[in-house]
Amino acid sequence: MAEAAAELPPAPKAAQEVFGERFPEAVRYGELLADAGVTRGLIGPREVPRLWERHLLNCAVLSEVVPEGVSVCDVGSGAGLPGIPLALVRPDLKIMLLEPLLRRTTFLQEVVELLGLDHVTVVRGRAEEVMGKIPQVHVVTARAVAPLDRLAGWGVPLLRPYGEMLALKGDAAEEELKGARAALGKLGVVATSVVHVGEGIVDPPSTVVRVEVGESPGGVRFAAKRAKAARASRASRGRRR
């Protein structure tokens, strides 16, 4: 049984400051989440009253730690969080929304077209399936997808050398990072940190786990797997010509 849609609450003053000239598009996206997002089962109806603070702004402030003009892959994008809010505040980025479920990618494509986000593409697939088939990116983002060790196994191999994964996490971020260090080391991770963004905009500030890789994202095993997938992709394109 489909959930009933709800009305988007009024935007806090901070939303206009954060989204700037794209604030009307942010409102439209919030309305879509409150309506189609709920009826299609992408978000729970209880999340609607806190869409601005907990979801839209919480994700938009991630832009504080994303470098200028880079490529981004939002792994397990779901309803477009954090990828869509990030795209609204950062037109300089080239963003890919990666999501395996058809009903979600359908929603994402509708949002991208409706909001005129020309710098955003939607790709249906799992991270482990598209490795080697899509260009490696500077930054991988994720929110509420999986525990850090498992998330890194999906996201880190998609990075370019010396790229970074930025994962929005909760209060247990430090503890989760500590427990994942061994797994991260095997994936070619060379530095980790926990940073807080959105001071004075969201309360509490958003917590981000930053995972930086060296010259071999994913480690030796994933480098070989990525190369094999890339060869297979090139061979497939050659047969279609």
mmCIF file of C-alpha atoms in Angstrom:
data_model
loop_
_atom_site.group_PDB
_atom_site.id
_atom_site.type_symbol
_atom_site.label_atom_id
_atom_site.label_comp_id
_atom_site.label_asym_id
_atom_site.label_seq_id
_atom_site.Cartn_x
_atom_site.Cartn_y
_atom_site.Cartn_z
ATOM 1 C CA MET A 1 0.000 0.000 0.000
ATOM 2 C CA ALA A 2 1.464 3.363 -1.072
ATOM 3 C CA GLU A 3 2.124 6.009 1.558
ATOM 4 C CA ALA A 4 0.169 9.259 1.343
ATOM 5 C CA ALA A 5 2.055 12.340 0.182
ATOM 6 C CA ALA A 6 2.564 15.266 2.542
ATOM 7 C CA GLU A 7 3.242 18.982 2.184
ATOM 8 C CA LEU A 8 6.784 20.344 2.264
ATOM 9 C CA PRO A 9 7.254 22.574 5.336
ATOM 10 C CA PRO A 10 8.338 26.201 4.853
ATOM 11 C CA ALA A 11 12.029 26.636 4.114
ATOM 12 C CA PRO A 12 14.265 27.995 6.871
ATOM 13 C CA LYS A 13 16.134 31.230 6.144
ATOM 14 C CA ALA A 14 19.394 29.309 5.820
ATOM 15 C CA ALA A 15 18.033 27.458 2.791
ATOM 16 C CA GLN A 16 17.832 30.634 0.723
ATOM 17 C CA GLU A 17 21.401 31.502 1.694
ATOM 18 C CA VAL A 18 22.761 28.043 0.888
ATOM 19 C CA PHE A 19 20.962 27.444 -2.409
ATOM 20 C CA GLY A 20 21.121 31.043 -3.620
ATOM 21 C CA GLU A 21 19.682 31.505 -7.103
ATOM 22 C CA ARG A 22 18.814 27.803 -7.242
ATOM 23 C CA PHE A 23 16.545 28.107 -4.192
ATOM 24 C CA PRO A 24 13.338 27.755 -6.308
ATOM 25 C CA GLU A 25 14.702 24.475 -7.707
ATOM 26 C CA ALA A 26 15.547 23.322 -4.171
ATOM 27 C CA VAL A 27 11.928 24.000 -3.149
ATOM 28 C CA ARG A 28 10.674 22.071 -6.178
ATOM 29 C CA TYR A 29 12.933 19.138 -5.327
ATOM 30 C CA GLY A 30 11.681 19.195 -1.745
ATOM 31 C CA GLU A 31 8.105 19.157 -3.013
ATOM 32 C CA LEU A 32 8.896 16.170 -5.225
ATOM 33 C CA LEU A 33 10.407 14.305 -2.274
ATOM 34 C CA ALA A 34 7.363 15.086 -0.125
ATOM 35 C CA ASP A 35 4.986 13.966 -2.870
ATOM 36 C CA ALA A 36 6.318 11.398 -5.352
ATOM 37 C CA GLY A 37 9.216 10.510 -3.055
ATOM 38 C CA VAL A 38 6.756 9.349 -0.397
ATOM 39 C CA THR A 39 4.142 7.733 -2.648
ATOM 40 C CA ARG A 40 6.843 5.772 -4.500
ATOM 41 C CA GLY A 41 8.426 4.620 -1.253
ATOM 42 C CA LEU A 42 11.718 6.511 -1.678
ATOM 43 C CA ILE A 43 11.473 8.278 1.678
ATOM 44 C CA GLY A 44 9.266 7.707 4.696
ATOM 45 C CA PRO A 45 6.367 10.108 5.397
ATOM 46 C CA ARG A 46 7.812 10.867 8.833
ATOM 47 C CA GLU A 47 10.822 12.451 7.124
ATOM 48 C CA VAL A 48 8.740 15.149 5.379
ATOM 49 C CA PRO A 49 8.543 17.591 8.343
ATOM 50 C CA ARG A 50 12.351 17.560 8.568
ATOM 51 C CA LEU A 51 13.190 17.489 4.871
ATOM 52 C CA TRP A 52 14.959 20.833 4.930
ATOM 53 C CA GLU A 53 17.208 20.421 7.961
ATOM 54 C CA ARG A 54 17.830 16.674 7.936
ATOM 55 C CA HIS A 55 18.029 16.062 4.212
ATOM 56 C CA LEU A 56 18.315 19.038 1.837
ATOM 57 C CA LEU A 57 20.574 21.288 3.908
ATOM 58 C CA ASN A 58 22.365 18.403 5.578
ATOM 59 C CA CYS A 59 23.460 17.251 2.106
ATOM 60 C CA ALA A 60 24.010 20.657 0.483
ATOM 61 C CA VAL A 61 26.659 21.650 3.040
ATOM 62 C CA LEU A 62 28.786 18.744 1.847
ATOM 63 C CA SER A 63 29.839 21.211 -0.865
ATOM 64 C CA GLU A 64 32.157 22.818 1.704
ATOM 65 C CA VAL A 65 34.636 19.961 1.316
ATOM 66 C CA VAL A 66 34.250 19.123 -2.399
ATOM 67 C CA PRO A 67 37.017 20.659 -4.562
ATOM 68 C CA GLU A 68 36.144 22.909 -7.492
ATOM 69 C CA GLY A 69 35.406 21.531 -10.944
ATOM 70 C CA VAL A 70 35.791 17.833 -10.148
ATOM 71 C CA SER A 71 33.838 14.744 -11.191
ATOM 72 C CA VAL A 72 31.622 13.149 -8.537
ATOM 73 C CA CYS A 73 29.861 9.791 -8.280
ATOM 74 C CA ASP A 74 27.041 9.597 -5.733
ATOM 75 C CA VAL A 75 26.947 5.898 -4.853
ATOM 76 C CA GLY A 76 23.563 4.436 -3.903
ATOM 77 C CA SER A 77 21.962 7.798 -4.614
ATOM 78 C CA GLY A 78 18.440 6.619 -3.725
ATOM 79 C CA ALA A 79 16.159 9.653 -3.880
ATOM 80 C CA GLY A 80 19.135 11.826 -4.868
ATOM 81 C CA LEU A 81 20.742 12.478 -1.491
ATOM 82 C CA PRO A 82 23.330 13.946 -1.315
ATOM 83 C CA GLY A 83 23.801 14.200 -5.108
ATOM 84 C CA ILE A 84 20.873 16.481 -6.039
ATOM 85 C CA PRO A 85 21.371 19.126 -3.298
ATOM 86 C CA LEU A 86 25.098 19.114 -4.098
ATOM 87 C CA ALA A 87 24.318 19.634 -7.784
ATOM 88 C CA LEU A 88 22.024 22.567 -6.991
ATOM 89 C CA VAL A 89 24.704 24.485 -5.105
ATOM 90 C CA ARG A 90 27.673 23.404 -7.246
ATOM 91 C CA PRO A 91 27.105 23.816 -11.005
ATOM 92 C CA ASP A 92 30.891 23.508 -11.468
ATOM 93 C CA LEU A 93 30.767 19.781 -10.668
ATOM 94 C CA LYS A 94 30.118 16.901 -13.046
ATOM 95 C CA ILE A 95 27.903 14.566 -11.016
ATOM 96 C CA MET A 96 26.822 10.987 -11.658
ATOM 97 C CA LEU A 97 23.953 9.553 -9.620
ATOM 98 C CA LEU A 98 24.573 5.803 -9.356
ATOM 99 C CA GLU A 99 21.607 3.710 -8.217
ATOM 100 C CA PRO A 100 20.697 0.049 -8.915
ATOM 101 C CA LEU A 101 16.893 0.172 -8.519
ATOM 102 C CA LEU A 102 14.758 1.100 -11.530
ATOM 103 C CA ARG A 103 12.039 2.962 -9.625
ATOM 104 C CA ARG A 104 14.690 5.160 -8.050
ATOM 105 C CA THR A 105 16.592 5.866 -11.253
ATOM 106 C CA THR A 106 13.290 6.724 -12.931
ATOM 107 C CA PHE A 107 12.596 9.273 -10.192
ATOM 108 C CA LEU A 108 16.131 10.640 -10.391
ATOM 109 C CA GLN A 109 15.935 11.102 -14.157
ATOM 110 C CA GLU A 110 12.636 12.941 -13.781
ATOM 111 C CA VAL A 111 14.157 15.256 -11.158
ATOM 112 C CA VAL A 112 17.268 15.958 -13.238
ATOM 113 C CA GLU A 113 15.197 16.879 -16.289
ATOM 114 C CA LEU A 114 12.630 18.924 -14.351
ATOM 115 C CA LEU A 115 15.274 20.956 -12.517
ATOM 116 C CA GLY A 116 17.427 21.427 -15.624
ATOM 117 C CA LEU A 117 20.533 19.878 -14.088
ATOM 118 C CA ASP A 118 22.607 19.553 -17.253
ATOM 119 C CA HIS A 119 25.741 18.664 -15.284
ATOM 120 C CA VAL A 120 24.106 15.576 -13.744
ATOM 121 C CA THR A 121 23.707 12.106 -15.249
ATOM 122 C CA VAL A 122 21.816 9.112 -13.870
ATOM 123 C CA VAL A 123 23.306 5.631 -14.188
ATOM 124 C CA ARG A 124 21.501 2.475 -13.169
ATOM 125 C CA GLY A 125 23.767 -0.167 -11.688
ATOM 126 C CA ARG A 126 25.719 -1.321 -8.681
ATOM 127 C CA ALA A 127 29.158 0.094 -7.986
ATOM 128 C CA GLU A 128 30.804 -3.298 -8.394
ATOM 129 C CA GLU A 129 29.091 -3.771 -11.773
ATOM 130 C CA VAL A 130 30.048 -0.426 -13.337
ATOM 131 C CA MET A 131 33.702 -0.427 -12.286
ATOM 132 C CA GLY A 132 35.792 -0.168 -15.430
ATOM 133 C CA LYS A 133 32.723 0.756 -17.490
ATOM 134 C CA ILE A 134 32.418 4.338 -16.283
ATOM 135 C CA PRO A 135 35.201 6.944 -16.013
ATOM 136 C CA GLN A 136 37.002 7.053 -12.687
ATOM 137 C CA VAL A 137 36.016 10.098 -10.626
ATOM 138 C CA HIS A 138 37.745 12.545 -8.323
ATOM 139 C CA VAL A 139 35.169 12.206 -5.544
ATOM 140 C CA VAL A 140 32.722 9.526 -4.417
ATOM 141 C CA THR A 141 29.874 10.617 -2.150
ATOM 142 C CA ALA A 142 27.434 8.504 -0.157
ATOM 143 C CA ARG A 143 24.843 8.843 2.577
ATOM 144 C CA ALA A 144 23.223 6.118 4.675
ATOM 145 C CA VAL A 145 24.237 3.408 2.199
ATOM 146 C CA ALA A 146 26.193 0.872 4.269
ATOM 147 C CA PRO A 147 28.768 0.502 7.067
ATOM 148 C CA LEU A 148 32.018 2.247 6.152
ATOM 149 C CA ASP A 149 34.104 -0.863 5.428
ATOM 150 C CA ARG A 150 31.495 -2.214 2.988
ATOM 151 C CA LEU A 151 30.823 1.211 1.478
ATOM 152 C CA ALA A 152 34.527 1.721 0.842
ATOM 153 C CA GLY A 153 34.684 -1.621 -0.957
ATOM 154 C CA TRP A 154 32.107 -0.290 -3.408
ATOM 155 C CA GLY A 155 33.136 3.350 -3.659
ATOM 156 C CA VAL A 156 36.933 3.472 -3.422
ATOM 157 C CA PRO A 157 37.563 1.413 -6.617
ATOM 158 C CA LEU A 158 35.563 4.029 -8.587
ATOM 159 C CA LEU A 159 38.049 6.764 -7.681
ATOM 160 C CA ARG A 160 40.869 8.188 -9.742
ATOM 161 C CA PRO A 161 44.346 7.990 -8.208
ATOM 162 C CA TYR A 162 44.572 10.423 -5.290
ATOM 163 C CA GLY A 163 40.805 10.847 -5.184
ATOM 164 C CA GLU A 164 38.639 10.815 -2.075
ATOM 165 C CA MET A 165 35.403 9.357 -0.755
ATOM 166 C CA LEU A 166 33.163 11.639 1.322
ATOM 167 C CA ALA A 167 30.602 9.714 3.375
ATOM 168 C CA LEU A 168 27.923 11.496 5.400
ATOM 169 C CA LYS A 169 27.728 9.658 8.710
ATOM 170 C CA GLY A 170 26.200 10.038 12.161
ATOM 171 C CA ASP A 171 27.472 10.399 15.711
ATOM 172 C CA ALA A 172 29.348 7.096 15.614
ATOM 173 C CA ALA A 173 31.556 8.187 12.686
ATOM 174 C CA GLU A 174 34.825 8.118 14.663
ATOM 175 C CA GLU A 175 34.101 4.652 16.040
ATOM 176 C CA GLU A 176 33.029 3.365 12.625
ATOM 177 C CA LEU A 177 36.194 4.732 11.039
ATOM 178 C CA LYS A 178 38.349 3.118 13.707
ATOM 179 C CA GLY A 179 36.732 -0.270 13.077
ATOM 180 C CA ALA A 180 37.201 0.028 9.310
ATOM 181 C CA ARG A 181 40.891 1.009 9.231
ATOM 182 C CA ALA A 182 42.189 -2.458 8.376
ATOM 183 C CA ALA A 183 39.747 -2.849 5.487
ATOM 184 C CA LEU A 184 40.522 0.662 4.249
ATOM 185 C CA GLY A 185 44.248 -0.042 4.236
ATOM 186 C CA LYS A 186 43.736 -3.011 1.912
ATOM 187 C CA LEU A 187 41.819 -0.736 -0.478
ATOM 188 C CA GLY A 188 44.750 1.604 -1.025
ATOM 189 C CA VAL A 189 43.547 4.269 1.418
ATOM 190 C CA VAL A 190 46.391 6.497 2.603
ATOM 191 C CA ALA A 191 44.603 8.993 4.873
ATOM 192 C CA THR A 192 41.318 9.279 6.776
ATOM 193 C CA SER A 193 39.647 11.993 8.820
ATOM 194 C CA VAL A 194 36.299 13.067 10.248
ATOM 195 C CA VAL A 195 35.210 16.608 9.414
ATOM 196 C CA HIS A 196 32.144 18.659 10.297
ATOM 197 C CA VAL A 197 30.418 20.904 7.766
ATOM 198 C CA GLY A 198 27.467 23.291 7.870
ATOM 199 C CA GLU A 199 28.381 25.105 11.086
ATOM 200 C CA GLY A 200 25.682 27.707 11.717
ATOM 201 C CA ILE A 201 23.477 26.234 8.970
ATOM 202 C CA VAL A 202 22.443 22.832 10.295
ATOM 203 C CA ASP A 203 22.287 21.813 13.938
ATOM 204 C CA PRO A 204 24.161 19.687 14.632
ATOM 205 C CA PRO A 205 26.661 20.173 11.790
ATOM 206 C CA SER A 206 26.869 17.345 9.262
ATOM 207 C CA THR A 207 29.539 14.735 9.952
ATOM 208 C CA VAL A 208 31.643 13.582 7.020
ATOM 209 C CA VAL A 209 34.142 10.730 6.928
ATOM 210 C CA ARG A 210 36.848 11.595 4.401
ATOM 211 C CA VAL A 211 38.789 8.696 2.904
ATOM 212 C CA GLU A 212 41.736 9.577 0.647
ATOM 213 C CA VAL A 213 43.439 7.106 -1.692
ATOM 214 C CA GLY A 214 46.898 6.904 -3.188
ATOM 215 C CA GLU A 215 47.938 5.907 -6.684
ATOM 216 C CA SER A 216 46.065 2.575 -6.614
ATOM 217 C CA PRO A 217 42.392 3.084 -5.598
ATOM 218 C CA GLY A 218 40.987 -0.192 -4.358
ATOM 219 C CA GLY A 219 44.391 -1.802 -4.091
ATOM 220 C CA VAL A 220 46.071 -4.248 -6.467
ATOM 221 C CA ARG A 221 43.124 -6.653 -6.723
ATOM 222 C CA PHE A 222 40.706 -3.948 -7.826
ATOM 223 C CA ALA A 223 43.227 -2.436 -10.228
ATOM 224 C CA ALA A 224 43.362 -5.763 -12.087
ATOM 225 C CA LYS A 225 39.575 -6.146 -11.982
ATOM 226 C CA ARG A 226 39.066 -2.598 -13.259
ATOM 227 C CA ALA A 227 41.500 -3.145 -16.126
ATOM 228 C CA LYS A 228 39.771 -6.391 -17.098
ATOM 229 C CA ALA A 229 36.355 -4.703 -17.073
ATOM 230 C CA ALA A 230 37.681 -1.827 -19.172
ATOM 231 C CA ARG A 231 39.080 -4.259 -21.770
ATOM 232 C CA ALA A 232 35.767 -6.098 -21.925
ATOM 233 C CA SER A 233 33.899 -2.814 -22.355
ATOM 234 C CA ARG A 234 36.182 -1.720 -25.201
ATOM 235 C CA ALA A 235 35.806 -5.095 -26.909
ATOM 236 C CA SER A 236 32.010 -4.855 -26.617
ATOM 237 C CA ARG A 237 31.990 -1.393 -28.169
ATOM 238 C CA GLY A 238 34.227 -2.671 -30.967
ATOM 239 C CA ARG A 239 31.801 -5.488 -31.821
ATOM 240 C CA ARG A 240 28.890 -3.030 -32.039
ATOM 241 C CA ARG A 241 30.636 -0.887 -34.670
#
